[in-house]
mmCIF file of C-alpha atoms in Angstrom:
data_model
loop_
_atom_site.group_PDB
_atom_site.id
_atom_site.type_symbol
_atom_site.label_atom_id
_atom_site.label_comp_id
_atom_site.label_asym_id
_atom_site.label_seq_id
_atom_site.Cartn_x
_atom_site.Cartn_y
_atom_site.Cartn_z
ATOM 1 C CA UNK Y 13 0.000 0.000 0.000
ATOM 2 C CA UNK Y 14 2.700 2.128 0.821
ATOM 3 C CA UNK Y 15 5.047 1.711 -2.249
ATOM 4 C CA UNK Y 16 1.847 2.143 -4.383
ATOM 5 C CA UNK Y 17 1.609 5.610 -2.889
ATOM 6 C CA UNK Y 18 4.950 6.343 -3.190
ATOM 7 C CA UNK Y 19 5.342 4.837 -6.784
ATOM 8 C CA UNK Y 20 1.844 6.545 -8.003
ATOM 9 C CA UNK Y 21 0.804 9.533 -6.411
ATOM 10 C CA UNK Y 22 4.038 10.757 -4.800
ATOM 11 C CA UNK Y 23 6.834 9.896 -6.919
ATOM 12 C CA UNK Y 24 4.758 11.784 -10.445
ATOM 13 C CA UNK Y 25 4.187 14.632 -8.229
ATOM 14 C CA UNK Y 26 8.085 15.298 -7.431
ATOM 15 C CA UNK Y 27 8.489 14.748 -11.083
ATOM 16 C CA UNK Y 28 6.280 16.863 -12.983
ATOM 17 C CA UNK Y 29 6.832 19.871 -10.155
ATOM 18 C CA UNK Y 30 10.918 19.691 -11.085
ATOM 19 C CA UNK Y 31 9.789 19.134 -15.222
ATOM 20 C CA UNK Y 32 7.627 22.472 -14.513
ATOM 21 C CA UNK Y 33 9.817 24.181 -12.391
ATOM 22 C CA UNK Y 34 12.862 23.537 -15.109
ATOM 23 C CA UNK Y 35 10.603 24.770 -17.861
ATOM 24 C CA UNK Y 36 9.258 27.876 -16.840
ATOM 25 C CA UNK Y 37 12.760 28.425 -15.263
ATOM 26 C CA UNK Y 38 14.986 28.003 -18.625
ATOM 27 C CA UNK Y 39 12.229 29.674 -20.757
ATOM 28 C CA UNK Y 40 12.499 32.723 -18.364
ATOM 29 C CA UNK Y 41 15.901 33.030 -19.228
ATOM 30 C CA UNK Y 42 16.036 32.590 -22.849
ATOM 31 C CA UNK Y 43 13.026 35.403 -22.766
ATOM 32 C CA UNK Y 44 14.667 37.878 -20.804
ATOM 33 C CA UNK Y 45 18.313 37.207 -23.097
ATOM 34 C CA UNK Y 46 16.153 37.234 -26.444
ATOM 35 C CA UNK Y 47 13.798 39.677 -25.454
ATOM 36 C CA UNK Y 48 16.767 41.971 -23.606
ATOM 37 C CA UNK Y 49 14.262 42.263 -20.807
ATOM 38 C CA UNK Y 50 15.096 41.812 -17.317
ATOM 39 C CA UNK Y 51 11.443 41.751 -16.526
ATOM 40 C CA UNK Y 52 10.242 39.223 -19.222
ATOM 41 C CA UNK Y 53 8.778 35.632 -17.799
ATOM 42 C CA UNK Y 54 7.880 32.995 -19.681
ATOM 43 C CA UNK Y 55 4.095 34.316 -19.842
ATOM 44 C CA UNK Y 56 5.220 37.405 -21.613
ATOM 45 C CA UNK Y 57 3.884 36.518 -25.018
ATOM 46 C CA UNK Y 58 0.289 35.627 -23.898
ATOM 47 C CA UNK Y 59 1.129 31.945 -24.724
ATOM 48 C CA UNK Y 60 0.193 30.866 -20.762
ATOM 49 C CA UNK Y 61 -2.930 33.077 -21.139
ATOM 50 C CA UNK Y 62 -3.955 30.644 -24.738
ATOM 51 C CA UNK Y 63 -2.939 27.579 -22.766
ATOM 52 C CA UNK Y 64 -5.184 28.915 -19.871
ATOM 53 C CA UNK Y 65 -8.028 29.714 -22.336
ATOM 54 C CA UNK Y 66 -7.735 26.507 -23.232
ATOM 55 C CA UNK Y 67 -8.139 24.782 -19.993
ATOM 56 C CA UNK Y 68 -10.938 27.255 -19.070
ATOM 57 C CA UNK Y 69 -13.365 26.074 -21.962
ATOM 58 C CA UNK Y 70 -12.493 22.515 -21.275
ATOM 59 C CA UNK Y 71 -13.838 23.067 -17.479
ATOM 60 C CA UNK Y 72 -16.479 25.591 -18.496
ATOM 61 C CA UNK Y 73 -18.033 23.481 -21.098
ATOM 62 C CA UNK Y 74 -17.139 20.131 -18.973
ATOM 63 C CA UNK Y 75 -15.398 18.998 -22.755
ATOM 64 C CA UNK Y 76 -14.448 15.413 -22.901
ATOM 65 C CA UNK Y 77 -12.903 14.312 -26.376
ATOM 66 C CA UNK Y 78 -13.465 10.862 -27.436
ATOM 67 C CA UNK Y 79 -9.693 9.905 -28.619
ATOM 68 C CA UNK Y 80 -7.868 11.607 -25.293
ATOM 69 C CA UNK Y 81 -10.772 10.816 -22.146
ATOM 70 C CA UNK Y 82 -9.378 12.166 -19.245
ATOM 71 C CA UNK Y 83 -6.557 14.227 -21.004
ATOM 72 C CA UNK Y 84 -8.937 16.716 -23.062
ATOM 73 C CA UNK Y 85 -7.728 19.294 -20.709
ATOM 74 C CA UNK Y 86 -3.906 19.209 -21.058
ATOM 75 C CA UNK Y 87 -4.366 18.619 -24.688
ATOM 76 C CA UNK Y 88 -6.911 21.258 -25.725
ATOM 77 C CA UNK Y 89 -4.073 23.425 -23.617
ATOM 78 C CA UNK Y 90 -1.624 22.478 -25.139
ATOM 79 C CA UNK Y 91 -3.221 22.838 -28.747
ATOM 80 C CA UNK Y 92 -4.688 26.206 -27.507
ATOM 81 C CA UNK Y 93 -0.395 27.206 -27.017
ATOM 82 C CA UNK Y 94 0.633 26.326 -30.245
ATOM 83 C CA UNK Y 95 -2.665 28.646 -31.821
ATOM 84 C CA UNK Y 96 -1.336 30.936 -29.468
ATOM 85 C CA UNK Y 97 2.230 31.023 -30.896
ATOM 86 C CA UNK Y 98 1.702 30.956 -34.359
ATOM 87 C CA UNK Y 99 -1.142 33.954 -33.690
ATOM 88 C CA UNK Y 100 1.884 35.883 -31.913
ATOM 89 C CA UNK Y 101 4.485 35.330 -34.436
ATOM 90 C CA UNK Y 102 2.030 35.831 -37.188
ATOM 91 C CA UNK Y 103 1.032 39.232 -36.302
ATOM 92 C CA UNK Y 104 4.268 40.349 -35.107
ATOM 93 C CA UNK Y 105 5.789 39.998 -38.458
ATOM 94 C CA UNK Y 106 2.703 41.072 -39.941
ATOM 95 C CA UNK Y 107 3.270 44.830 -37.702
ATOM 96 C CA UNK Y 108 7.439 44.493 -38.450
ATOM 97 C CA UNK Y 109 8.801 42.177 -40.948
ATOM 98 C CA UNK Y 110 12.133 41.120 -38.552
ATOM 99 C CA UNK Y 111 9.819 40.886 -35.603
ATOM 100 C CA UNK Y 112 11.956 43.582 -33.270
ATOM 101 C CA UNK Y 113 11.622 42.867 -29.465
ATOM 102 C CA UNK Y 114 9.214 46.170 -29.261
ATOM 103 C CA UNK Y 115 6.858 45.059 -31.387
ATOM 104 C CA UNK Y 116 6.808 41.086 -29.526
ATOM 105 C CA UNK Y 117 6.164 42.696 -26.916
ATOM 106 C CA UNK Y 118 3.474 44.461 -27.227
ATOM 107 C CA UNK Y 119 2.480 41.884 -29.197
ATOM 108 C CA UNK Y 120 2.497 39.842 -26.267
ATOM 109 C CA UNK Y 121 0.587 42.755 -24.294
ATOM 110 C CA UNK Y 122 -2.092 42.942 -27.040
ATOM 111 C CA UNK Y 123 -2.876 39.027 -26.580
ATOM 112 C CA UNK Y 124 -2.707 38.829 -22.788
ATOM 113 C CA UNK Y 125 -4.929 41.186 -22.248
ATOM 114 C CA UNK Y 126 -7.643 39.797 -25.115
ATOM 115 C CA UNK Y 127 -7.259 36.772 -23.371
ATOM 116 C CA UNK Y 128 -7.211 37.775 -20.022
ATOM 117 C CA UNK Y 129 -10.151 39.341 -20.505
ATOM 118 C CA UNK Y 130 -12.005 36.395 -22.104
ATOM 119 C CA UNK Y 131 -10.876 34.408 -18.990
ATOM 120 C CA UNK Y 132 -12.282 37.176 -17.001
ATOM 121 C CA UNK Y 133 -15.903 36.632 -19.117
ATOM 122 C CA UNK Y 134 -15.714 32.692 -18.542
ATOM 123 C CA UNK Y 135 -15.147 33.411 -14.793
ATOM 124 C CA UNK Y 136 -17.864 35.800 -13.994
ATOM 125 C CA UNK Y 137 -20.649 33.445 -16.769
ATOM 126 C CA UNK Y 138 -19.455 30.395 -14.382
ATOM 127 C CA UNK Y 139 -21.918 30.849 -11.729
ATOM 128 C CA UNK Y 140 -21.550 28.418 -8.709
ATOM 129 C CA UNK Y 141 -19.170 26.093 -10.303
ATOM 130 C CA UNK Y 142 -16.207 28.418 -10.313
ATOM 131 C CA UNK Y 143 -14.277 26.416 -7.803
ATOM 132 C CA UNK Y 144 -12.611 24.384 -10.286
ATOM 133 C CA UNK Y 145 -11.170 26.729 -12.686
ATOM 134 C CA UNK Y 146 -10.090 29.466 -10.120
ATOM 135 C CA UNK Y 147 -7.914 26.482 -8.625
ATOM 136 C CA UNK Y 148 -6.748 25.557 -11.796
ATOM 137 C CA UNK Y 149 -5.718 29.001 -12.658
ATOM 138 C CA UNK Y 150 -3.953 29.402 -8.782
ATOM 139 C CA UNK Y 151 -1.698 26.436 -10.152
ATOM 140 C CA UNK Y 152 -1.060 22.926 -8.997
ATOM 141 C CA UNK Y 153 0.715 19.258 -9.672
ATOM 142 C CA UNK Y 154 -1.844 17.416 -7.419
ATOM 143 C CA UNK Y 155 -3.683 14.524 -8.316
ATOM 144 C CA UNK Y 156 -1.393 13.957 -11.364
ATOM 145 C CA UNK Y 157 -0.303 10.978 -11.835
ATOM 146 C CA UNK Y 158 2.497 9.175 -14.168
ATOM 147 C CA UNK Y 159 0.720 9.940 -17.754
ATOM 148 C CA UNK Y 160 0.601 13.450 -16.860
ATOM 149 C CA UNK Y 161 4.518 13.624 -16.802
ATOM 150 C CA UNK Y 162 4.491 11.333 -20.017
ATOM 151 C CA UNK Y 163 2.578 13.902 -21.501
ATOM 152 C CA UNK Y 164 4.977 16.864 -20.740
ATOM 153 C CA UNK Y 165 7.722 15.293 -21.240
ATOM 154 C CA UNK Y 166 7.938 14.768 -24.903
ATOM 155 C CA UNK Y 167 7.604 18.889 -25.004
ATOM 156 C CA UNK Y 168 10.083 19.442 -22.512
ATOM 157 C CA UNK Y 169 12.824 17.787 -23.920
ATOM 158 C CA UNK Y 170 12.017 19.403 -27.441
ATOM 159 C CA UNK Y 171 12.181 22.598 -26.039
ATOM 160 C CA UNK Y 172 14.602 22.653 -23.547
ATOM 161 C CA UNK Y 173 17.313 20.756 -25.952
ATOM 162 C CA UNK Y 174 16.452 23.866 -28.347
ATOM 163 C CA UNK Y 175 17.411 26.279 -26.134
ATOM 164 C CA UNK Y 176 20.482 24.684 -24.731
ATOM 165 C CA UNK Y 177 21.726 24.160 -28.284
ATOM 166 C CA UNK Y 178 21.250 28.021 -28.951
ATOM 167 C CA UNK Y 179 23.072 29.333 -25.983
ATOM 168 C CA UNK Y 180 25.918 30.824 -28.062
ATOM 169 C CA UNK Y 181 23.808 32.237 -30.265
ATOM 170 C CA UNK Y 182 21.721 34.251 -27.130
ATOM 171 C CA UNK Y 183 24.977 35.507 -25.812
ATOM 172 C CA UNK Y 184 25.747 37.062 -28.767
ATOM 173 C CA UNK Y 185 22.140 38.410 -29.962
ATOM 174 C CA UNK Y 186 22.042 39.822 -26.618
ATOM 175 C CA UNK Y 187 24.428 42.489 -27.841
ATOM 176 C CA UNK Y 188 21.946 43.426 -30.284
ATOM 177 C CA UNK Y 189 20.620 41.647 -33.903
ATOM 178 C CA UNK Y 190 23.339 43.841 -35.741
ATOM 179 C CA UNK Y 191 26.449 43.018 -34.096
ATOM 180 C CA UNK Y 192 24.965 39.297 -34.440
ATOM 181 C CA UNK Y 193 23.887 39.281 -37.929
ATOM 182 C CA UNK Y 194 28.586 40.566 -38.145
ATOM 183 C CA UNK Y 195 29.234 37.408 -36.113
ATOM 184 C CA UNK Y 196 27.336 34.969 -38.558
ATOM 185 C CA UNK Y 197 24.210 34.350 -36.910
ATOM 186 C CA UNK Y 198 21.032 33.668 -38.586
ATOM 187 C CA UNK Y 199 18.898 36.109 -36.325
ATOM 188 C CA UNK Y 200 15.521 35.705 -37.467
ATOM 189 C CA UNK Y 201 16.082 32.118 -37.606
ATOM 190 C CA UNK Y 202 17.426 32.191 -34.289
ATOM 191 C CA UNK Y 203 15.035 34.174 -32.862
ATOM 192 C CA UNK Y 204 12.273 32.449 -34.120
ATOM 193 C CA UNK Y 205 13.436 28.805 -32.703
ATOM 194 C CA UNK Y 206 13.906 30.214 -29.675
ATOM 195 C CA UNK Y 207 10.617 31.717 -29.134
ATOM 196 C CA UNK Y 208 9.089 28.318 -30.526
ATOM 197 C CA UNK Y 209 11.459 26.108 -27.980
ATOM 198 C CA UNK Y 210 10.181 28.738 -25.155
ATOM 199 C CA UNK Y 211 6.750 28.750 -25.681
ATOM 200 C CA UNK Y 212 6.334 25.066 -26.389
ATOM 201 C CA UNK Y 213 7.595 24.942 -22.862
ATOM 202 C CA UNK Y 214 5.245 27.310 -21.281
ATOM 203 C CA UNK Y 215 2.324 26.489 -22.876
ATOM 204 C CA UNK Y 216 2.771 22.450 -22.092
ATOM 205 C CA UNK Y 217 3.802 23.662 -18.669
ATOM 206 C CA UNK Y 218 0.648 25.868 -18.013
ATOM 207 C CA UNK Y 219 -1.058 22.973 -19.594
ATOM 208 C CA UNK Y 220 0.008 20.134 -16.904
ATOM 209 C CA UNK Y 221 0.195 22.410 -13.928
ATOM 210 C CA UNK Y 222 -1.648 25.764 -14.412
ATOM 211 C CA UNK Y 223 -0.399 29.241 -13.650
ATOM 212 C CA UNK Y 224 2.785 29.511 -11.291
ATOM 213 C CA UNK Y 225 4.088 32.418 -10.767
ATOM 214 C CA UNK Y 226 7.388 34.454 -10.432
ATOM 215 C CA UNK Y 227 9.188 31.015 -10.845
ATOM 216 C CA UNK Y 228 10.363 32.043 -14.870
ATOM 217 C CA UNK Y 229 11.380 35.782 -13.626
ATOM 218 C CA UNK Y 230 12.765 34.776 -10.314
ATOM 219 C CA UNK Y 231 15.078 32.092 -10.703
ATOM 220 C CA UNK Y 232 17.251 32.893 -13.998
ATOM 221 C CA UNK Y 233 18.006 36.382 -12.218
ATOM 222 C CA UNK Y 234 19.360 34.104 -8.918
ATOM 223 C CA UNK Y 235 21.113 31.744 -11.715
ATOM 224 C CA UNK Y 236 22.857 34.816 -12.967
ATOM 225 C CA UNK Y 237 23.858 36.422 -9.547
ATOM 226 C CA UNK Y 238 25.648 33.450 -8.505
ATOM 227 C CA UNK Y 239 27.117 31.915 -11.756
ATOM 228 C CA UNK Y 240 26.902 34.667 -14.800
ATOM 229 C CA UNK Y 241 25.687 35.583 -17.717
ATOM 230 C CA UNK Y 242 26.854 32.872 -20.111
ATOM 231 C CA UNK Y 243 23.533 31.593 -21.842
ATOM 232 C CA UNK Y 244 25.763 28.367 -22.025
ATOM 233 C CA UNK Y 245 25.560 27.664 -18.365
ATOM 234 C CA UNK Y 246 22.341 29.887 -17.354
ATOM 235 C CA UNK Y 247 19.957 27.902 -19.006
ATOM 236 C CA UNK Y 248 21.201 24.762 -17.721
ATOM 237 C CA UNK Y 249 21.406 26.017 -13.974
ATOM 238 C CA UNK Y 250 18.475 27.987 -13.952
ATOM 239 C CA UNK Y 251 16.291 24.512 -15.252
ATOM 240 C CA UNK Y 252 18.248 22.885 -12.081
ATOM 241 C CA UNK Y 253 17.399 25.242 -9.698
ATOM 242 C CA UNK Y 254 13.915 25.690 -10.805
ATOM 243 C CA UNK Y 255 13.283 22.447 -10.829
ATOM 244 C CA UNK Y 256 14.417 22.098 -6.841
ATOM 245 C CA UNK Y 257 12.798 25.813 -6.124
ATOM 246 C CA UNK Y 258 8.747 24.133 -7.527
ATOM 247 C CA UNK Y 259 9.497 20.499 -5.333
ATOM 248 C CA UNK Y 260 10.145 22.885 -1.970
ATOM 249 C CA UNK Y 261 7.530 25.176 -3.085
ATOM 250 C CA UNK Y 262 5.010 21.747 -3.840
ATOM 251 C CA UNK Y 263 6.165 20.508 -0.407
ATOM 252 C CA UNK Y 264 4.958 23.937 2.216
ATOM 253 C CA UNK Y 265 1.653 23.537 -0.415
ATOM 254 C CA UNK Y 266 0.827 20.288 1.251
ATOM 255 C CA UNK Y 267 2.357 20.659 4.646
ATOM 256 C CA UNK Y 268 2.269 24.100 5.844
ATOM 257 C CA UNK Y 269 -1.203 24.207 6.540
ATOM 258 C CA UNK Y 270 -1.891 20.930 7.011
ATOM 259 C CA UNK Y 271 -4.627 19.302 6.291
ATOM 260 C CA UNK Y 272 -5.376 22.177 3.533
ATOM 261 C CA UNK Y 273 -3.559 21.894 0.748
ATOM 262 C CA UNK Y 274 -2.885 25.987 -0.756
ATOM 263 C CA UNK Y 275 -2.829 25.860 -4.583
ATOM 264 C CA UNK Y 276 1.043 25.690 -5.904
ATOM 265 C CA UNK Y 277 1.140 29.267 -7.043
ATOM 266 C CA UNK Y 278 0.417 31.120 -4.037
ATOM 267 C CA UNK Y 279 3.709 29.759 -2.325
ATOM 268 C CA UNK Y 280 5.791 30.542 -4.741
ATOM 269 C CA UNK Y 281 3.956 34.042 -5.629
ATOM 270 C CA UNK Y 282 4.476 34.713 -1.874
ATOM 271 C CA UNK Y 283 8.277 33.525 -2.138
ATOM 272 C CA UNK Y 284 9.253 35.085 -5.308
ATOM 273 C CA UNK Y 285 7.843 38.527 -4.713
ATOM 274 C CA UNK Y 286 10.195 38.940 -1.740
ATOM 275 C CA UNK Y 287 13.054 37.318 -3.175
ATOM 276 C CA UNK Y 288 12.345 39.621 -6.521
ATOM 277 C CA UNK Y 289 11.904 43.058 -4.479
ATOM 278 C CA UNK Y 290 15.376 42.065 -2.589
ATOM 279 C CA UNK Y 291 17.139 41.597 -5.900
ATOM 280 C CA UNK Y 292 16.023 44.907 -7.164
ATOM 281 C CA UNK Y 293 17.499 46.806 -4.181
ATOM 282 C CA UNK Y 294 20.706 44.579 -4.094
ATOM 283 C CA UNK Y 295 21.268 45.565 -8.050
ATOM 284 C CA UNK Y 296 20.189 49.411 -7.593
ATOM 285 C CA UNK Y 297 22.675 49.417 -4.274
ATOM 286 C CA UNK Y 298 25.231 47.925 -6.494
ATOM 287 C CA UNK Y 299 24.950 50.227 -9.315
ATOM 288 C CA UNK Y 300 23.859 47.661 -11.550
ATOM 289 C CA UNK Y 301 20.778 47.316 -13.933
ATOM 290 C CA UNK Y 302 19.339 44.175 -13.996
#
């Protein structure tokens, strides 16, 4: 009885929190070296708010497709992502042929707010069945068992092998698309696999776990106080140290209040704020920008 706890409900937990807490981690950082903007996340370009669109309709409509059962809602996420992507990248180049980081991010702007808003008009048609979805939306690996992480985990290597592979390539784009374009890098090709590899991750993430918080802007800016800048090593630490940040931060959820069990994104939203406002005075005392 015990090891079939262990192996089944405790052991896939552990698992998809680090798989989570390593995406959103090492898409944070590849957005905020792409994007040259210390206060990008992976939820910048609206992909988290599609994915969450997605999952909102699924519970609002009480959708079960006949091929997937039980997995309509992490798949009509995840598909809900990818129309999410292609709608940002579309109309980006659409408003600026080389897609400039201005124009993804308003971009981004433009398409969470449509969709936070539509989220907003689900929640308040709901009625007395809202339960369900706010929890979703607070963010949570409960009750997930092993075909949740099987799920994931085909988009998490994808796009986390992507973005390792192009850490040269961010360290030198981050010193702008000319002097990159001099050094023999294919920018908008670049550019655009990276935003791909990123959002794949959020949006599967978002689609398994629901919105968490300050984990994507908080942890690559700890990765790159204590070991640098080099995209080479960030990504690869900050995916580590995410990973370990969402099991603690899954671990107070179910024990800190025992027997309650607080929704995933509220401990970390209450961690990272701190942690975020103390790195902010620590880089203005230093003389540094972030």
């Amino acid at each position: 009885m015990y090891t079939n706890i262990m192996m089944n409900i405790r052991l896939p937990r552990v698992v998809l929190a680090a798989l989570v807490g390593a995406a959103l981690s090492i898409a944070g950082a590849a957005f905020q070296g792409l994007l040259k903007n210390p206060l990008a996340d992976p939820y910048t370009l609206g992909v988290s708010s599609g994915a969450s669109v997605g999952a909102v309709l699924t519970l609002f409509f009480g959708l079960q497709l006949p091929v997937v059962g039980g997995f309509t809602l992490p798949v009509v996420s995840v598909a809900a992502a990818l129309v999410t992507i292609a709608a940002v990248l579309s109309f980006s180049r659409l408003v600026h042929a080389s897609m400039s980081v201005s124009t993804l991010i308003l971009t981004g702007v433009i398409i969470n707010s449509f969709l936070g808003a539509f989220i907003s008009l689900i929640i308040a048609l709901t009625g007395d069945n809202l339960l369900p979805i706010v929890h979703w939306l607070l963010g949570s690996v409960s009750m997930r068992g092993w075909s949740y992480v099987i799920l994931f985990l085909p988009f998490f290597l994808l796009g986390t092998i992507l973005l390792i592979i192009n850490g040269r390539e961010l360290n030198v784009m981050t010193y702008g698309e000319d002097k990159a374009k001099l050094l023999g890098v294919s920018v908008q090709q670049r550019k655009m696999l990276i935003l791909i590899a990123g959002s794949l991750l959020t949006g599967s993430a978002v689609a398994v776990s629901g919105t968490i918080g300050f984990v994507g802007l908080v942890i690559p800016h700890i990765t790159r106080l204590l070991w640098g800048t080099d995209h080479r090593h960030l990504l690869p630490l900050s995916a580590l140290l995410g990973a370990g940040f969402l099991v603690l931060a899954d671990l107070l959820s179910r024990t800190i209040i025992e027997p309650i069990e607080l929704p995933i994104g509220i401990i970390t939203s209450l961690a990272g704020a701190p942690v975020f406002a103390l790195i902010l005075i620590r880089q203005h005392r230093g003389g540094r920008s972030l």
